[in-house]
Amino acid sequence: MATTTSRLKGDDCERDWIWEREVEAAPWEETRRLSVGAWERQYRRLRESSPFYQRKFREAGVGNSFVSLADLSQLPFTTKEELRQALDEDPPFGSNLCVSPEQVKRVYQTSGTTGTPSVLALTRGDMETWTTMGTRTYYATGIHEHSSVLTTFGAGPFVAGHTHFVLLRIGTRSVPVAPGDTERVVFGLKAGLADTLLSTASFAQYLANRLEKDPSPLRGEGDPSPHRGEGQGEGRGTRLSHVVTGGEPGGGIPAIRDHIQRVLGVTVTEVMGIGDVAPSLFGECPHQQGMHFCGAGHIWVELIDPESREPMEIETGAEGELVYTALTREAMPIVRFLGGDIARIEGTTCECGRTSFRQRVLGRRDDMFIVRGVNIYPSAILSVVGEFRPRVTGRARVVRTGPETSIEPPVPVEVEVTERHNSDPELIQQLEGAIHSRLMFRSKVDLVLESDFGEAGYKTRLTVRK
């Protein structure tokens, strides 16, 4: 389904396919120059207005000297737990608030899945910055002003709701639906309200599985039966031609992406953000070769070794953890924030003309486990499991029994299946054989019915503790 141009199939928009060409297609030297100037201003802000970073820099022995962007590795990392502690020190906005409370004009909250929710305060300037980066991101995916977008990202309290402001900036037709409201999504697509769907990869996969079993829910009244053929799928009874996935790994995994594209008759592109930094930071263009970094001038990204935490070069083929520094954030800036995403750099140029690096997320540091000295990410298991459709749905997860990172084989893996295959010894044997052959560890596969696996309407947890 990959395009040979820099636009989606059928996109004859006269506007440039790059939102801010002067920034997104700028030579690396120019991008770095802009970032250096922004960092100098931000460093002064931190030293003058952030008790949190004043203390961190002092404890790190930085003193009163200026630390340049080139020497950023001299500064300490920031963890999510430290940001939570900063909020507890001086509620409601914490000891890292660098503006007066009166300047805070929007507040988002994190999900709180690992503890008490955190708050994210934004000034008017911060809101504009997030909208700018988000517009670059979603425009890169192929969403343009002529698009009609059905989005399952809620308006709040989470940062993903900022996407609604981004779509307004682009000028698309927006069709918002609450997360998890599957029937309303189906209604909207069947009624022809949208040609583009924004969702998690889990939901897009669920929609494809549902349609594969029964094409009628997405066929408008009076529509002929969908025709299959080159570039077509069971979803041809709708206007849907584009799916943008985000919020979790999956849209870039070939086994998942190919299934969604084949069944729904769409092109799949991918976006990524991180709540403590910005909801939209990376967007994949229609060449489908990884997500472009879209935060130039506002966010500085480093790549580090996940184990030693030593800096790594952002170059094709490098794999490491992404680290973020906010260059222009006013209310609650962050420095060298450990994002927890392990990424592979896919390239530093692209046929679309963007000059930022491209990446794919391999998995979350928290989800990683070690088998006989080898690091494994659950997303790699999804790649294997997805090849066994239609006997499986494509969803799977690793079962952890304790806090230890190392797991002795066989590794417990739950694989979601339909009722027809809930008791299938041959499928179990084949899955375990494929995992061992591809990933080099023994597993113990349990087949779990869709009704027992858990909600498919939003994110799928890739590890569970039992």
PDB file of C-alpha atoms in Angstrom, residues 72-360:
ATOM      1  CA  LEU A  72      23.811  18.574  27.305  1.00  0.00           C
ATOM      2  CA  SER A  73      25.044  15.170  28.490  1.00  0.00           C
ATOM      3  CA  GLN A  74      26.674  16.974  31.450  1.00  0.00           C
ATOM      4  CA  LEU A  75      23.192  17.603  32.870  1.00  0.00           C
ATOM      5  CA  PRO A  76      21.299  14.923  34.818  1.00  0.00           C
ATOM      6  CA  PHE A  77      18.387  12.939  33.444  1.00  0.00           C
ATOM      7  CA  THR A  78      14.836  13.643  34.592  1.00  0.00           C
ATOM      8  CA  THR A  79      12.498  10.770  35.458  1.00  0.00           C
ATOM      9  CA  LYS A  80       8.722  10.627  35.630  1.00  0.00           C
ATOM     10  CA  GLU A  81       8.931   9.865  39.337  1.00  0.00           C
ATOM     11  CA  GLU A  82      10.957  13.045  39.937  1.00  0.00           C
ATOM     12  CA  LEU A  83       8.297  15.097  38.141  1.00  0.00           C
ATOM     13  CA  ARG A  84       5.633  13.528  40.374  1.00  0.00           C
ATOM     14  CA  GLN A  85       7.679  14.434  43.452  1.00  0.00           C
ATOM     15  CA  ALA A  86       8.005  18.005  42.176  1.00  0.00           C
ATOM     16  CA  LEU A  87       4.192  18.220  42.034  1.00  0.00           C
ATOM     17  CA  ASP A  88       3.910  16.925  45.600  1.00  0.00           C
ATOM     18  CA  GLU A  89       6.420  19.514  46.819  1.00  0.00           C
ATOM     19  CA  ASP A  90       4.324  22.492  45.766  1.00  0.00           C
ATOM     20  CA  PRO A  91       0.822  21.580  44.580  1.00  0.00           C
ATOM     21  CA  PRO A  92      -1.025  21.977  42.325  1.00  0.00           C
ATOM     22  CA  PHE A  93       1.630  22.707  39.664  1.00  0.00           C
ATOM     23  CA  GLY A  94       4.826  21.769  41.454  1.00  0.00           C
ATOM     24  CA  SER A  95       8.289  23.173  42.055  1.00  0.00           C
ATOM     25  CA  ASN A  96       9.034  23.107  38.311  1.00  0.00           C
ATOM     26  CA  LEU A  97       6.440  25.750  37.440  1.00  0.00           C
ATOM     27  CA  CYS A  98       8.381  28.547  35.730  1.00  0.00           C
ATOM     28  CA  VAL A  99       5.518  31.035  35.335  1.00  0.00           C
ATOM     29  CA  SER A 100       2.973  32.542  37.694  1.00  0.00           C
ATOM     30  CA  PRO A 101      -0.121  30.350  38.288  1.00  0.00           C
ATOM     31  CA  GLU A 102      -2.198  33.042  36.580  1.00  0.00           C
ATOM     32  CA  GLN A 103      -0.369  32.328  33.308  1.00  0.00           C
ATOM     33  CA  VAL A 104      -1.498  28.684  33.314  1.00  0.00           C
ATOM     34  CA  LYS A 105      -4.385  28.542  30.843  1.00  0.00           C
ATOM     35  CA  ARG A 106      -4.860  24.801  30.319  1.00  0.00           C
ATOM     36  CA  VAL A 107      -4.276  21.758  32.520  1.00  0.00           C
ATOM     37  CA  TYR A 108      -4.155  18.154  31.332  1.00  0.00           C
ATOM     38  CA  GLN A 109      -3.865  15.054  33.498  1.00  0.00           C
ATOM     39  CA  THR A 110      -1.989  11.801  32.956  1.00  0.00           C
ATOM     40  CA  SER A 111      -3.806   8.473  33.185  1.00  0.00           C
ATOM     41  CA  GLY A 112      -2.342   7.542  36.564  1.00  0.00           C
ATOM     42  CA  THR A 113      -2.097   3.870  35.620  1.00  0.00           C
ATOM     43  CA  THR A 114       1.060   3.487  37.713  1.00  0.00           C
ATOM     44  CA  GLY A 115       0.012   5.760  40.550  1.00  0.00           C
ATOM     45  CA  THR A 116      -1.599   9.131  41.238  1.00  0.00           C
ATOM     46  CA  PRO A 117      -2.342  11.129  38.065  1.00  0.00           C
ATOM     47  CA  SER A 118       0.057  13.977  37.292  1.00  0.00           C
ATOM     48  CA  VAL A 119      -0.956  17.382  35.981  1.00  0.00           C
ATOM     49  CA  LEU A 120       0.525  19.128  32.943  1.00  0.00           C
ATOM     50  CA  ALA A 121       0.194  22.898  32.948  1.00  0.00           C
ATOM     51  CA  LEU A 122       0.326  24.958  29.746  1.00  0.00           C
ATOM     52  CA  THR A 123       0.555  28.655  29.029  1.00  0.00           C
ATOM     53  CA  ARG A 124      -0.948  30.187  25.882  1.00  0.00           C
ATOM     54  CA  GLY A 125       2.490  29.912  24.322  1.00  0.00           C
ATOM     55  CA  ASP A 126       2.740  26.234  25.271  1.00  0.00           C
ATOM     56  CA  MET A 127      -0.649  25.523  23.723  1.00  0.00           C
ATOM     57  CA  GLU A 128       0.459  27.163  20.490  1.00  0.00           C
ATOM     58  CA  THR A 129       3.716  25.196  20.482  1.00  0.00           C
ATOM     59  CA  TRP A 130       1.867  21.905  20.961  1.00  0.00           C
ATOM     60  CA  THR A 131      -0.513  22.823  18.155  1.00  0.00           C
ATOM     61  CA  THR A 132       2.392  23.706  15.852  1.00  0.00           C
ATOM     62  CA  MET A 133       4.188  20.400  16.448  1.00  0.00           C
ATOM     63  CA  GLY A 134       0.934  18.463  16.207  1.00  0.00           C
ATOM     64  CA  THR A 135       0.039  20.122  12.918  1.00  0.00           C
ATOM     65  CA  ARG A 136       3.404  19.168  11.422  1.00  0.00           C
ATOM     66  CA  THR A 137       2.893  15.621  12.728  1.00  0.00           C
ATOM     67  CA  TYR A 138      -0.602  14.948  11.385  1.00  0.00           C
ATOM     68  CA  TYR A 139      -0.012  16.824   8.137  1.00  0.00           C
ATOM     69  CA  ALA A 140       3.000  14.573   7.582  1.00  0.00           C
ATOM     70  CA  THR A 141       0.756  11.489   7.788  1.00  0.00           C
ATOM     71  CA  GLY A 142      -1.271  12.730   4.811  1.00  0.00           C
ATOM     72  CA  ILE A 143      -4.131  14.416   6.672  1.00  0.00           C
ATOM     73  CA  HIS A 144      -4.857  17.635   4.757  1.00  0.00           C
ATOM     74  CA  GLU A 145      -7.622  20.231   4.769  1.00  0.00           C
ATOM     75  CA  HIS A 146      -9.797  18.143   2.429  1.00  0.00           C
ATOM     76  CA  SER A 147      -9.700  15.158   4.833  1.00  0.00           C
ATOM     77  CA  SER A 148     -12.683  14.078   6.918  1.00  0.00           C
ATOM     78  CA  VAL A 149     -11.273  12.676  10.152  1.00  0.00           C
ATOM     79  CA  LEU A 150     -13.071  10.461  12.662  1.00  0.00           C
ATOM     80  CA  THR A 151     -11.003  10.574  15.832  1.00  0.00           C
ATOM     81  CA  THR A 152     -11.329   8.282  18.837  1.00  0.00           C
ATOM     82  CA  PHE A 153      -8.982  10.435  20.939  1.00  0.00           C
ATOM     83  CA  GLY A 154     -10.975  11.916  23.840  1.00  0.00           C
ATOM     84  CA  ALA A 155     -11.121  15.673  24.393  1.00  0.00           C
ATOM     85  CA  GLY A 156      -9.818  15.290  27.932  1.00  0.00           C
ATOM     86  CA  PRO A 157      -8.435  14.940  30.481  1.00  0.00           C
ATOM     87  CA  PHE A 158      -5.503  13.379  28.621  1.00  0.00           C
ATOM     88  CA  VAL A 159      -3.118  15.224  26.304  1.00  0.00           C
ATOM     89  CA  ALA A 160      -4.318  13.248  23.268  1.00  0.00           C
ATOM     90  CA  GLY A 161      -7.329  15.559  23.318  1.00  0.00           C
ATOM     91  CA  HIS A 162      -5.080  18.336  22.022  1.00  0.00           C
ATOM     92  CA  THR A 163      -5.377  16.621  18.635  1.00  0.00           C
ATOM     93  CA  HIS A 164      -8.740  18.358  18.186  1.00  0.00           C
ATOM     94  CA  PHE A 165      -6.958  21.738  18.129  1.00  0.00           C
ATOM     95  CA  VAL A 166      -4.496  20.341  15.586  1.00  0.00           C
ATOM     96  CA  LEU A 167      -7.259  19.183  13.244  1.00  0.00           C
ATOM     97  CA  LEU A 168      -8.869  22.615  13.533  1.00  0.00           C
ATOM     98  CA  ARG A 169      -5.559  24.238  12.545  1.00  0.00           C
ATOM     99  CA  ILE A 170      -5.183  21.974   9.506  1.00  0.00           C
ATOM    100  CA  GLY A 171      -8.750  22.717   8.485  1.00  0.00           C
ATOM    101  CA  THR A 172     -10.084  19.172   8.236  1.00  0.00           C
ATOM    102  CA  ARG A 173     -13.648  18.053   8.814  1.00  0.00           C
ATOM    103  CA  SER A 174     -13.535  16.560  12.312  1.00  0.00           C
ATOM    104  CA  VAL A 175     -15.842  13.797  13.591  1.00  0.00           C
ATOM    105  CA  PRO A 176     -15.012  13.218  17.294  1.00  0.00           C
ATOM    106  CA  VAL A 177     -16.088   9.958  18.956  1.00  0.00           C
ATOM    107  CA  ALA A 178     -15.371   8.968  22.555  1.00  0.00           C
ATOM    108  CA  PRO A 179     -12.669   6.313  23.097  1.00  0.00           C
ATOM    109  CA  GLY A 180     -14.124   2.810  23.196  1.00  0.00           C
ATOM    110  CA  ASP A 181     -17.458   3.752  21.592  1.00  0.00           C
ATOM    111  CA  THR A 182     -17.165   1.112  18.893  1.00  0.00           C
ATOM    112  CA  GLU A 183     -20.743   1.258  17.679  1.00  0.00           C
ATOM    113  CA  ARG A 184     -20.589   4.996  17.087  1.00  0.00           C
ATOM    114  CA  VAL A 185     -17.351   4.580  15.144  1.00  0.00           C
ATOM    115  CA  VAL A 186     -19.020   1.927  12.988  1.00  0.00           C
ATOM    116  CA  PHE A 187     -22.030   4.187  12.487  1.00  0.00           C
ATOM    117  CA  GLY A 188     -19.831   7.121  11.441  1.00  0.00           C
ATOM    118  CA  LEU A 189     -17.870   5.061   8.937  1.00  0.00           C
ATOM    119  CA  LYS A 190     -20.957   3.335   7.565  1.00  0.00           C
ATOM    120  CA  ALA A 191     -22.658   6.709   7.125  1.00  0.00           C
ATOM    121  CA  GLY A 192     -19.676   7.953   5.120  1.00  0.00           C
ATOM    122  CA  LEU A 193     -18.817  10.725   7.592  1.00  0.00           C
ATOM    123  CA  ALA A 194     -15.054  10.219   7.355  1.00  0.00           C
ATOM    124  CA  ASP A 195     -12.299   9.008   5.057  1.00  0.00           C
ATOM    125  CA  THR A 196      -9.664   8.941   7.818  1.00  0.00           C
ATOM    126  CA  LEU A 197      -9.689   7.175  11.193  1.00  0.00           C
ATOM    127  CA  LEU A 198      -7.470   8.153  14.141  1.00  0.00           C
ATOM    128  CA  SER A 199      -7.222   5.327  16.670  1.00  0.00           C
ATOM    129  CA  THR A 200      -4.885   3.015  18.500  1.00  0.00           C
ATOM    130  CA  ALA A 201      -3.468   0.125  16.515  1.00  0.00           C
ATOM    131  CA  SER A 202      -5.444  -2.205  18.805  1.00  0.00           C
ATOM    132  CA  PHE A 203      -8.742  -0.628  17.806  1.00  0.00           C
ATOM    133  CA  ALA A 204      -7.927  -0.581  14.094  1.00  0.00           C
ATOM    134  CA  GLN A 205      -6.967  -4.240  14.332  1.00  0.00           C
ATOM    135  CA  TYR A 206     -10.194  -5.016  16.201  1.00  0.00           C
ATOM    136  CA  LEU A 207     -12.205  -3.229  13.523  1.00  0.00           C
ATOM    137  CA  ALA A 208     -10.442  -5.222  10.800  1.00  0.00           C
ATOM    138  CA  ASN A 209     -11.064  -8.505  12.630  1.00  0.00           C
ATOM    139  CA  ARG A 210     -14.729  -7.635  13.076  1.00  0.00           C
ATOM    140  CA  LEU A 211     -15.142  -6.694   9.432  1.00  0.00           C
ATOM    141  CA  GLU A 212     -13.313  -9.804   8.261  1.00  0.00           C
ATOM    142  CA  LYS A 213     -15.863 -11.974  10.062  1.00  0.00           C
ATOM    143  CA  ASP A 214     -18.890  -9.913   8.925  1.00  0.00           C
ATOM    144  CA  PRO A 215     -18.485  -7.161   6.280  1.00  0.00           C
ATOM    145  CA  SER A 216     -22.074  -5.943   6.641  1.00  0.00           C
ATOM    146  CA  PRO A 217     -21.619  -3.550   9.616  1.00  0.00           C
ATOM    147  CA  LEU A 218     -19.545  -1.144   7.497  1.00  0.00           C
ATOM    148  CA  ARG A 219     -21.606  -1.388   4.337  1.00  0.00           C
ATOM    149  CA  GLY A 220     -24.037   1.439   3.804  1.00  0.00           C
ATOM    150  CA  GLU A 221     -27.608   0.640   2.857  1.00  0.00           C
ATOM    151  CA  GLY A 222     -27.931  -0.068  -0.840  1.00  0.00           C
ATOM    152  CA  ASP A 223     -24.184  -0.544  -1.270  1.00  0.00           C
ATOM    153  CA  PRO A 224     -23.201  -3.510  -3.431  1.00  0.00           C
ATOM    154  CA  SER A 225     -21.052  -6.174  -1.884  1.00  0.00           C
ATOM    155  CA  PRO A 226     -17.463  -4.959  -1.655  1.00  0.00           C
ATOM    156  CA  HIS A 227     -15.180  -6.100  -4.451  1.00  0.00           C
ATOM    157  CA  ARG A 228     -11.776  -7.455  -3.690  1.00  0.00           C
ATOM    158  CA  GLY A 229      -8.786  -6.695  -5.820  1.00  0.00           C
ATOM    159  CA  GLU A 230      -5.534  -4.790  -6.052  1.00  0.00           C
ATOM    160  CA  GLY A 231      -5.497  -2.209  -3.254  1.00  0.00           C
ATOM    161  CA  GLN A 232      -9.032  -3.100  -2.182  1.00  0.00           C
ATOM    162  CA  GLY A 233     -10.421  -4.794   0.893  1.00  0.00           C
ATOM    163  CA  GLU A 234     -13.623  -5.661   2.650  1.00  0.00           C
ATOM    164  CA  GLY A 235     -13.871  -2.035   3.813  1.00  0.00           C
ATOM    165  CA  ARG A 236     -14.492  -0.688   0.301  1.00  0.00           C
ATOM    166  CA  GLY A 237     -18.181  -0.213   1.124  1.00  0.00           C
ATOM    167  CA  THR A 238     -17.119   2.900   3.119  1.00  0.00           C
ATOM    168  CA  ARG A 239     -15.216   6.092   2.274  1.00  0.00           C
ATOM    169  CA  LEU A 240     -12.441   5.027   4.634  1.00  0.00           C
ATOM    170  CA  SER A 241      -9.070   5.169   2.887  1.00  0.00           C
ATOM    171  CA  HIS A 242      -6.606   6.155   5.617  1.00  0.00           C
ATOM    172  CA  VAL A 243      -5.966   4.979   9.191  1.00  0.00           C
ATOM    173  CA  VAL A 244      -3.552   6.829  11.489  1.00  0.00           C
ATOM    174  CA  THR A 245      -2.557   4.835  14.551  1.00  0.00           C
ATOM    175  CA  GLY A 246      -1.028   6.175  17.762  1.00  0.00           C
ATOM    176  CA  GLY A 247      -0.857   5.693  21.505  1.00  0.00           C
ATOM    177  CA  GLU A 248       0.940   2.318  21.354  1.00  0.00           C
ATOM    178  CA  PRO A 249       3.262   0.295  19.108  1.00  0.00           C
ATOM    179  CA  GLY A 250       1.528  -1.643  16.348  1.00  0.00           C
ATOM    180  CA  GLY A 251       0.891   0.529  13.323  1.00  0.00           C
ATOM    181  CA  GLY A 252       4.475   0.010  12.208  1.00  0.00           C
ATOM    182  CA  ILE A 253       4.549  -3.765  12.788  1.00  0.00           C
ATOM    183  CA  PRO A 254       4.227  -5.370   9.330  1.00  0.00           C
ATOM    184  CA  ALA A 255       1.949  -8.231  10.434  1.00  0.00           C
ATOM    185  CA  ILE A 256      -0.493  -5.771  12.030  1.00  0.00           C
ATOM    186  CA  ARG A 257      -0.223  -3.030   9.407  1.00  0.00           C
ATOM    187  CA  ASP A 258      -0.632  -5.371   6.443  1.00  0.00           C
ATOM    188  CA  HIS A 259      -3.732  -6.961   7.955  1.00  0.00           C
ATOM    189  CA  ILE A 260      -5.426  -3.603   8.614  1.00  0.00           C
ATOM    190  CA  GLN A 261      -4.566  -2.358   5.126  1.00  0.00           C
ATOM    191  CA  ARG A 262      -5.744  -5.526   3.379  1.00  0.00           C
ATOM    192  CA  VAL A 263      -9.046  -5.881   5.210  1.00  0.00           C
ATOM    193  CA  LEU A 264     -10.041  -2.222   5.428  1.00  0.00           C
ATOM    194  CA  GLY A 265      -8.617  -1.235   2.040  1.00  0.00           C
ATOM    195  CA  VAL A 266      -6.673   1.664   3.570  1.00  0.00           C
ATOM    196  CA  THR A 267      -3.189   3.103   3.939  1.00  0.00           C
ATOM    197  CA  VAL A 268      -1.869   2.988   7.514  1.00  0.00           C
ATOM    198  CA  THR A 269       0.496   5.643   8.844  1.00  0.00           C
ATOM    199  CA  GLU A 270       1.642   6.139  12.418  1.00  0.00           C
ATOM    200  CA  VAL A 271       2.058   8.953  14.951  1.00  0.00           C
ATOM    201  CA  MET A 272       3.635   9.149  18.381  1.00  0.00           C
ATOM    202  CA  GLY A 273       3.886  11.549  21.290  1.00  0.00           C
ATOM    203  CA  ILE A 274       4.578  11.360  24.993  1.00  0.00           C
ATOM    204  CA  GLY A 275       2.406  13.068  27.574  1.00  0.00           C
ATOM    205  CA  ASP A 276       5.104  14.767  29.631  1.00  0.00           C
ATOM    206  CA  VAL A 277       6.714  16.213  26.497  1.00  0.00           C
ATOM    207  CA  ALA A 278       4.036  16.778  23.832  1.00  0.00           C
ATOM    208  CA  PRO A 279       1.109  14.710  22.545  1.00  0.00           C
ATOM    209  CA  SER A 280       2.371  14.767  18.944  1.00  0.00           C
ATOM    210  CA  LEU A 281       6.077  14.543  18.162  1.00  0.00           C
ATOM    211  CA  PHE A 282       6.523  11.999  15.374  1.00  0.00           C
ATOM    212  CA  GLY A 283       4.497  11.462  12.213  1.00  0.00           C
ATOM    213  CA  GLU A 284       4.962   8.944   9.410  1.00  0.00           C
ATOM    214  CA  CYS A 285       4.616  10.204   5.860  1.00  0.00           C
ATOM    215  CA  PRO A 286       2.917   8.167   3.083  1.00  0.00           C
ATOM    216  CA  HIS A 287       6.244   6.556   2.160  1.00  0.00           C
ATOM    217  CA  GLN A 288       5.685   4.436   5.309  1.00  0.00           C
ATOM    218  CA  GLN A 289       9.360   4.280   6.243  1.00  0.00           C
ATOM    219  CA  GLY A 290       9.108   5.287   9.890  1.00  0.00           C
ATOM    220  CA  MET A 291       7.929   8.321  11.854  1.00  0.00           C
ATOM    221  CA  HIS A 292       9.586  11.685  11.172  1.00  0.00           C
ATOM    222  CA  PHE A 293      10.582  13.809  14.147  1.00  0.00           C
ATOM    223  CA  CYS A 294       8.287  16.852  13.896  1.00  0.00           C
ATOM    224  CA  GLY A 295       9.384  18.904  16.914  1.00  0.00           C
ATOM    225  CA  ALA A 296      12.370  20.745  15.431  1.00  0.00           C
ATOM    226  CA  GLY A 297      13.090  24.032  17.191  1.00  0.00           C
ATOM    227  CA  HIS A 298      10.892  23.140  20.180  1.00  0.00           C
ATOM    228  CA  ILE A 299      12.188  19.764  21.389  1.00  0.00           C
ATOM    229  CA  TRP A 300      15.728  18.388  21.400  1.00  0.00           C
ATOM    230  CA  VAL A 301      15.989  14.598  21.117  1.00  0.00           C
ATOM    231  CA  GLU A 302      18.878  12.418  22.241  1.00  0.00           C
ATOM    232  CA  LEU A 303      19.412   8.689  21.847  1.00  0.00           C
ATOM    233  CA  ILE A 304      21.070   6.803  24.699  1.00  0.00           C
ATOM    234  CA  ASP A 305      22.047   3.232  25.429  1.00  0.00           C
ATOM    235  CA  PRO A 306      19.217   1.843  27.627  1.00  0.00           C
ATOM    236  CA  GLU A 307      21.671   0.028  29.894  1.00  0.00           C
ATOM    237  CA  SER A 308      24.695   2.347  30.255  1.00  0.00           C
ATOM    238  CA  ARG A 309      22.723   5.526  29.432  1.00  0.00           C
ATOM    239  CA  GLU A 310      25.668   6.744  27.392  1.00  0.00           C
ATOM    240  CA  PRO A 311      24.851   8.989  24.402  1.00  0.00           C
ATOM    241  CA  MET A 312      24.460   7.354  20.989  1.00  0.00           C
ATOM    242  CA  GLU A 313      24.597   8.860  17.517  1.00  0.00           C
ATOM    243  CA  ILE A 314      21.219   9.290  15.833  1.00  0.00           C
ATOM    244  CA  GLU A 315      22.134   7.361  12.700  1.00  0.00           C
ATOM    245  CA  THR A 316      20.483   4.740  10.544  1.00  0.00           C
ATOM    246  CA  GLY A 317      20.248   1.411  12.344  1.00  0.00           C
ATOM    247  CA  ALA A 318      20.957   2.741  15.846  1.00  0.00           C
ATOM    248  CA  GLU A 319      18.712   1.371  18.625  1.00  0.00           C
ATOM    249  CA  GLY A 320      18.328   3.124  21.958  1.00  0.00           C
ATOM    250  CA  GLU A 321      16.106   5.016  24.363  1.00  0.00           C
ATOM    251  CA  LEU A 322      14.700   8.396  23.352  1.00  0.00           C
ATOM    252  CA  VAL A 323      15.439  11.330  25.673  1.00  0.00           C
ATOM    253  CA  TYR A 324      13.718  14.711  25.406  1.00  0.00           C
ATOM    254  CA  THR A 325      14.557  18.300  26.331  1.00  0.00           C
ATOM    255  CA  ALA A 326      11.948  21.057  25.918  1.00  0.00           C
ATOM    256  CA  LEU A 327      13.540  24.097  24.268  1.00  0.00           C
ATOM    257  CA  THR A 328      10.540  26.449  24.316  1.00  0.00           C
ATOM    258  CA  ARG A 329       8.168  25.089  26.986  1.00  0.00           C
ATOM    259  CA  GLU A 330       7.217  27.898  29.366  1.00  0.00           C
ATOM    260  CA  ALA A 331       5.147  26.491  32.231  1.00  0.00           C
ATOM    261  CA  MET A 332       6.751  23.141  33.059  1.00  0.00           C
ATOM    262  CA  PRO A 333       9.931  22.620  31.002  1.00  0.00           C
ATOM    263  CA  ILE A 334      11.816  19.335  31.122  1.00  0.00           C
ATOM    264  CA  VAL A 335      15.500  18.537  30.606  1.00  0.00           C
ATOM    265  CA  ARG A 336      16.775  15.155  29.449  1.00  0.00           C
ATOM    266  CA  PHE A 337      13.506  13.403  30.244  1.00  0.00           C
ATOM    267  CA  LEU A 338      13.770   9.621  30.015  1.00  0.00           C
ATOM    268  CA  GLY A 339      10.842   8.777  27.763  1.00  0.00           C
ATOM    269  CA  GLY A 340      11.068   5.002  28.164  1.00  0.00           C
ATOM    270  CA  ASP A 341      10.576   4.277  24.438  1.00  0.00           C
ATOM    271  CA  ILE A 342      13.179   2.091  22.768  1.00  0.00           C
ATOM    272  CA  ALA A 343      13.441   3.092  19.129  1.00  0.00           C
ATOM    273  CA  ARG A 344      15.314   2.081  16.004  1.00  0.00           C
ATOM    274  CA  ILE A 345      16.477   4.888  13.708  1.00  0.00           C
ATOM    275  CA  GLU A 346      15.206   4.076  10.214  1.00  0.00           C
ATOM    276  CA  GLY A 347      16.942   6.925   8.384  1.00  0.00           C
ATOM    277  CA  THR A 348      17.936  10.584   8.444  1.00  0.00           C
ATOM    278  CA  THR A 349      16.532  11.655   5.073  1.00  0.00           C
ATOM    279  CA  CYS A 350      13.373  10.863   3.105  1.00  0.00           C
ATOM    280  CA  GLU A 351      12.004  11.133  -0.427  1.00  0.00           C
ATOM    281  CA  CYS A 352       9.246  13.396   0.924  1.00  0.00           C
ATOM    282  CA  GLY A 353      11.836  16.132   1.534  1.00  0.00           C
ATOM    283  CA  ARG A 354      11.759  16.226   5.326  1.00  0.00           C
ATOM    284  CA  THR A 355      15.245  16.311   6.811  1.00  0.00           C
ATOM    285  CA  SER A 356      14.484  15.043  10.318  1.00  0.00           C
ATOM    286  CA  PHE A 357      15.331  11.506  11.384  1.00  0.00           C
ATOM    287  CA  ARG A 358      12.788   8.683  11.115  1.00  0.00           C
ATOM    288  CA  GLN A 359      12.211   6.042  13.792  1.00  0.00           C
ATOM    289  CA  ARG A 360      10.162   3.012  14.774  1.00  0.00           C
TER     290      ARG A 360
END
